[in-house]
Amino acid sequence: MADTTRKATRKVGRPVGSGRKGLKPGEAVREYGTLTVTCPDDMKAQLKALALVRGEAAWRLIWRLIAADVKRLSGAERGAYRTLLKGLQPR
């Protein structure tokens, strides 16, 4: 009797991510724009290490760090930040 089992072939490309959801329900990370940042190698290593330890994507860490920094702004600075943000957000 012939062996009918097939050897699994590996698909080309990046594997599908599991649980990679956006910030809002129904969003997917693939729908987000790309941000390229030039930074020192040690900063990149720190971000990667923190993301691995926390089990989070680097973009989520950056998001939370920005939110924490905004909370520390003075009232006037926070108002200026919100005004600028409204003008910079896509419509």
CSV table of C-alpha atoms in Angstrom, one decimal:
chain,number,residue,atom,x,y,z
A,1,MET,CA,0.0,0.0,0.0
A,2,ALA,CA,1.4,3.4,-1.0
A,3,ASP,CA,2.0,6.1,1.5
A,4,THR,CA,-0.6,8.8,0.9
A,5,THR,CA,0.7,11.3,3.4
A,6,ARG,CA,2.0,14.5,2.0
A,7,LYS,CA,4.8,16.5,3.3
A,8,ALA,CA,3.6,19.9,4.5
A,9,THR,CA,4.8,22.7,2.4
A,10,ARG,CA,5.7,26.0,4.0
A,11,LYS,CA,4.0,29.1,2.7
A,12,VAL,CA,6.1,31.9,1.5
A,13,GLY,CA,6.0,35.2,3.5
A,14,ARG,CA,5.4,36.2,7.0
A,15,PRO,CA,3.2,34.0,9.2
A,16,VAL,CA,-0.2,35.2,10.2
A,17,GLY,CA,-0.1,37.0,13.5
A,18,SER,CA,-2.2,35.7,16.4
A,19,GLY,CA,-4.1,38.2,18.5
A,20,ARG,CA,-2.7,41.2,16.7
A,21,LYS,CA,-5.6,43.5,17.2
A,22,GLY,CA,-5.7,47.3,17.0
A,23,LEU,CA,-6.6,49.7,19.7
A,24,LYS,CA,-10.3,49.9,18.8
A,25,PRO,CA,-12.6,47.0,18.3
A,26,GLY,CA,-12.6,45.9,14.6
A,27,GLU,CA,-9.2,47.5,13.9
A,28,ALA,CA,-6.3,45.5,12.6
A,29,VAL,CA,-2.7,46.5,12.9
A,30,ARG,CA,-2.2,46.1,9.1
A,31,GLU,CA,-4.5,49.1,8.6
A,32,TYR,CA,-2.1,51.4,10.5
A,33,GLY,CA,0.4,53.7,8.8
A,34,THR,CA,4.1,53.1,9.1
A,35,LEU,CA,6.4,55.3,11.2
A,36,THR,CA,10.1,55.2,10.7
A,37,VAL,CA,12.3,56.5,13.5
A,38,THR,CA,16.0,56.9,13.5
A,39,CYS,CA,17.4,56.2,17.0
A,40,PRO,CA,20.6,55.0,18.6
A,41,ASP,CA,21.2,51.2,18.7
A,42,ASP,CA,20.9,51.1,22.5
A,43,MET,CA,17.5,52.7,22.5
A,44,LYS,CA,16.3,50.2,19.9
A,45,ALA,CA,17.6,47.4,22.0
A,46,GLN,CA,15.9,48.8,25.1
A,47,LEU,CA,12.6,49.1,23.3
A,48,LYS,CA,12.9,45.5,21.9
A,49,ALA,CA,13.8,44.1,25.4
A,50,LEU,CA,11.0,45.9,27.1
A,51,ALA,CA,8.5,44.7,24.5
A,52,LEU,CA,9.7,41.1,24.9
A,53,VAL,CA,9.5,41.3,28.7
A,54,ARG,CA,6.1,42.9,28.7
A,55,GLY,CA,4.8,40.6,25.9
A,56,GLU,CA,3.6,43.6,23.9
A,57,ALA,CA,4.3,45.1,20.5
A,58,ALA,CA,6.7,48.0,20.5
A,59,TRP,CA,4.0,50.3,19.0
A,60,ARG,CA,1.8,49.6,22.0
A,61,LEU,CA,4.6,50.5,24.4
A,62,ILE,CA,5.3,53.7,22.6
A,63,TRP,CA,1.5,54.5,22.6
A,64,ARG,CA,1.4,54.1,26.4
A,65,LEU,CA,4.6,56.1,27.0
A,66,ILE,CA,3.2,59.0,24.9
A,67,ALA,CA,-0.1,58.9,26.9
A,68,ALA,CA,1.8,58.9,30.2
A,69,ASP,CA,3.9,61.9,29.0
A,70,VAL,CA,0.8,63.8,28.0
A,71,LYS,CA,-0.7,63.3,31.5
A,72,ARG,CA,2.4,65.1,32.9
A,73,LEU,CA,1.9,68.2,30.8
A,74,SER,CA,0.7,71.4,32.4
A,75,GLY,CA,-2.8,72.6,31.6
A,76,ALA,CA,-1.5,75.1,29.0
A,77,GLU,CA,0.8,72.5,27.4
A,78,ARG,CA,-2.0,69.9,27.3
A,79,GLY,CA,-4.3,72.4,25.6
A,80,ALA,CA,-1.7,73.3,23.0
A,81,TYR,CA,-1.1,69.5,22.5
A,82,ARG,CA,-4.8,68.9,21.9
A,83,THR,CA,-5.1,71.8,19.5
A,84,LEU,CA,-2.1,70.6,17.5
A,85,LEU,CA,-3.3,67.0,17.5
A,86,LYS,CA,-6.7,68.0,16.1
A,87,GLY,CA,-5.0,69.6,13.1
A,88,LEU,CA,-2.7,66.7,12.5
A,89,GLN,CA,-5.1,63.9,12.6
A,90,PRO,CA,-6.4,62.5,9.3
A,91,ARG,CA,-10.0,63.3,8.6
